[in-house]
Tab-separated table of C-alpha atoms in Angstrom:
chain	number	residue	atom	x	y	z
A	1	MET	CA	4.155	-13.684	15.643
A	2	SER	CA	1.321	-16.064	14.940
A	3	GLN	CA	1.431	-18.488	12.058
A	4	ASN	CA	-1.320	-19.027	9.499
A	5	ILE	CA	-2.668	-22.398	8.481
A	6	THR	CA	-2.209	-22.788	4.731
A	7	ASP	CA	-2.397	-26.451	3.832
A	8	VAL	CA	-2.784	-30.006	5.086
A	9	MET	CA	0.049	-32.540	5.052
A	10	LEU	CA	0.384	-36.108	6.281
A	11	GLU	CA	2.615	-37.072	9.199
A	12	GLY	CA	2.441	-40.834	9.300
A	13	ASN	CA	-1.269	-41.603	9.077
A	14	VAL	CA	-2.366	-38.342	10.663
A	15	ALA	CA	-3.436	-35.261	8.728
A	16	VAL	CA	-1.692	-32.219	10.172
A	17	ARG	CA	-2.213	-28.649	9.144
A	18	LYS	CA	0.916	-27.117	7.662
A	19	ARG	CA	1.624	-23.577	8.868
A	20	GLU	CA	2.841	-20.673	6.807
A	21	SER	CA	6.350	-19.672	7.811
A	22	THR	CA	7.007	-16.247	9.246
A	23	SER	CA	9.158	-15.359	6.247
A	24	GLN	CA	6.373	-16.309	3.824
A	25	LEU	CA	3.931	-14.254	5.876
A	26	VAL	CA	6.248	-11.234	5.574
A	27	VAL	CA	6.590	-11.763	1.808
A	28	SER	CA	2.799	-11.955	1.493
A	29	LYS	CA	2.221	-8.825	3.552
A	30	VAL	CA	4.883	-6.857	1.685
A	31	GLY	CA	3.363	-7.988	-1.616
A	32	ALA	CA	-0.095	-6.907	-0.496
A	33	ALA	CA	1.316	-3.531	0.569
A	34	ILE	CA	2.951	-3.086	-2.851
A	35	ALA	CA	-0.345	-3.887	-4.589
A	36	ALA	CA	-2.351	-1.589	-2.330
A	37	ARG	CA	0.018	1.331	-2.788
A	38	ARG	CA	0.206	0.794	-6.554
A	39	GLN	CA	-3.582	1.010	-6.713
A	40	VAL	CA	-3.643	4.134	-4.523
A	41	VAL	CA	-1.280	5.950	-6.880
A	42	GLY	CA	-3.201	4.695	-9.917
A	43	LEU	CA	-0.484	2.717	-11.673
A	44	SER	CA	-0.911	-0.588	-13.485
A	45	GLN	CA	1.364	-3.553	-12.887
A	46	LEU	CA	2.780	-2.963	-16.372
A	47	GLN	CA	3.620	0.677	-15.596
A	48	VAL	CA	5.382	-0.318	-12.383
A	49	ALA	CA	7.215	-3.120	-14.187
A	50	HIS	CA	8.521	-0.737	-16.840
A	51	ALA	CA	9.589	1.776	-14.186
A	52	ILE	CA	11.682	-0.786	-12.281
A	53	GLY	CA	12.911	-2.772	-15.277
A	54	VAL	CA	11.096	-6.098	-14.827
A	55	GLU	CA	8.278	-7.993	-16.540
A	56	ARG	CA	4.665	-7.371	-15.499
A	57	GLU	CA	4.498	-10.992	-14.303
A	58	THR	CA	7.310	-10.278	-11.847
A	59	VAL	CA	5.303	-7.444	-10.305
A	60	ALA	CA	2.245	-9.723	-10.161
A	61	ARG	CA	4.274	-12.441	-8.422
A	62	MET	CA	5.692	-9.940	-5.898
A	63	GLU	CA	2.211	-8.583	-5.173
A	64	GLY	CA	0.843	-12.103	-4.826
A	65	GLY	CA	3.566	-13.122	-2.386
A	66	SER	CA	5.069	-15.759	-4.698
A	67	ILE	CA	8.435	-14.020	-4.736
A	68	ALA	CA	10.093	-11.491	-2.472
A	69	PRO	CA	11.573	-8.324	-3.904
A	70	SER	CA	15.239	-7.753	-3.087
A	71	LEU	CA	16.023	-4.734	-0.928
A	72	PRO	CA	17.319	-2.726	-3.916
A	73	ARG	CA	14.149	-3.649	-5.842
A	74	LEU	CA	12.003	-2.675	-2.842
A	75	ALA	CA	13.805	0.679	-2.772
A	76	GLN	CA	12.949	1.136	-6.460
A	77	LEU	CA	9.322	0.296	-5.752
A	78	ALA	CA	9.255	2.766	-2.865
A	79	GLU	CA	10.559	5.496	-5.166
A	80	VAL	CA	8.160	4.703	-8.018
A	81	LEU	CA	5.205	4.476	-5.634
A	82	SER	CA	6.219	7.561	-3.576
A	83	TYR	CA	6.131	5.477	-0.416
A	84	PRO	CA	8.556	5.148	2.497
A	85	ILE	CA	10.295	1.786	2.208
A	86	GLY	CA	9.506	0.949	5.834
A	87	ALA	CA	5.784	1.366	5.218
A	88	PHE	CA	5.816	-1.872	3.190
A	89	PHE	CA	6.440	-3.599	6.534
A	90	ASP	CA	3.614	-1.850	8.369
A	91	GLY	CA	1.911	-4.025	10.934
A	92	TYR	CA	5.050	-5.617	12.368
A	93	SER	CA	5.393	-3.164	15.208
A	94	ASP	CA	3.266	-1.444	17.785
A	95	LEU	CA	5.772	1.400	17.917
A	96	ALA	CA	4.791	4.968	17.129
A	97	GLU	CA	7.386	4.912	14.346
A	98	SER	CA	5.277	2.331	12.502
A	99	ASP	CA	2.251	4.609	12.755
A	100	ALA	CA	4.339	7.543	11.557
A	101	LEU	CA	5.488	5.553	8.520
A	102	ARG	CA	1.908	4.632	7.720
A	103	MET	CA	0.814	8.266	7.945
A	104	SER	CA	3.790	9.309	5.839
A	105	GLY	CA	2.703	6.931	3.108
A	106	ILE	CA	-0.832	8.280	3.209
A	107	ILE	CA	0.221	11.894	2.689
A	108	ALA	CA	3.434	11.409	0.664
A	109	ASP	CA	1.945	12.485	-2.657
A	110	LEU	CA	0.381	15.703	-1.315
A	111	PRO	CA	2.032	19.103	-1.779
A	112	LYS	CA	4.309	20.146	1.098
A	113	ALA	CA	1.931	22.871	2.289
A	114	ASN	CA	-0.870	20.305	2.615
A	115	ARG	CA	1.411	17.837	4.426
A	116	ASP	CA	2.454	20.604	6.842
A	117	ALA	CA	-1.207	21.436	7.506
A	118	ILE	CA	-2.004	17.783	8.227
A	119	VAL	CA	0.952	17.513	10.614
A	120	GLN	CA	-0.284	20.629	12.425
A	121	ILE	CA	-3.812	19.199	12.690
A	122	VAL	CA	-2.476	15.891	14.035
A	123	SER	CA	-0.385	17.826	16.543
A	124	TYR	CA	-3.456	19.726	17.806
A	125	VAL	CA	-5.551	16.558	18.011
A	126	ALA	CA	-2.798	14.658	19.855
A	127	GLN	CA	-2.375	17.498	22.330
A	128	ALA	CA	-6.128	17.640	22.973
A	129	MET	CA	-6.335	13.860	23.394
A	130	ARG	CA	-3.532	13.871	25.944
A	131	MET	CA	-5.521	16.308	28.065
A	132	THR	CA	-9.087	15.058	27.711
A	133	VAL	CA	-9.498	11.565	26.288
A	134	PRO	CA	-8.705	8.364	28.179
A	135	PRO	CA	-6.365	6.052	26.266
A	136	VAL	CA	-7.991	3.531	23.934
A	137	GLN	CA	-7.515	-0.014	25.222
A	138	PRO	CA	-6.058	-2.587	22.791
A	139	GLY	CA	-8.760	-4.447	20.897
A	140	THR	CA	-11.418	-1.773	21.456
A	141	HIS	CA	-10.654	0.564	18.560
């Protein structure tokens, strides 16, 4: 995983760019996913805070990547936001399971009949693409 440059520090007399740690990058991405999902479902930070038993500032700090939610707290957030817990970690895998989690999060709040229809449509499209469309090369989609 690549690291992001976040700051400048001095090593001796030389300015060196400090890099964001992998764990901080994960915390930031999870926080951004919490914020994005909260907005999709139309809840305020205060509403989410009340639902999980914390202060609004705690939700703001989690969303901003200042603090990491514990796993039990992340499970609470997933329940309140109607989102699969694994979807908060989307982007850390090229596996089909990651894509499935992302799609699950997109359709989670729809009625079952609508979800079933979407799954059927995806199935038809996937089948057609296997037969007629060349695979998309990484970096071209």
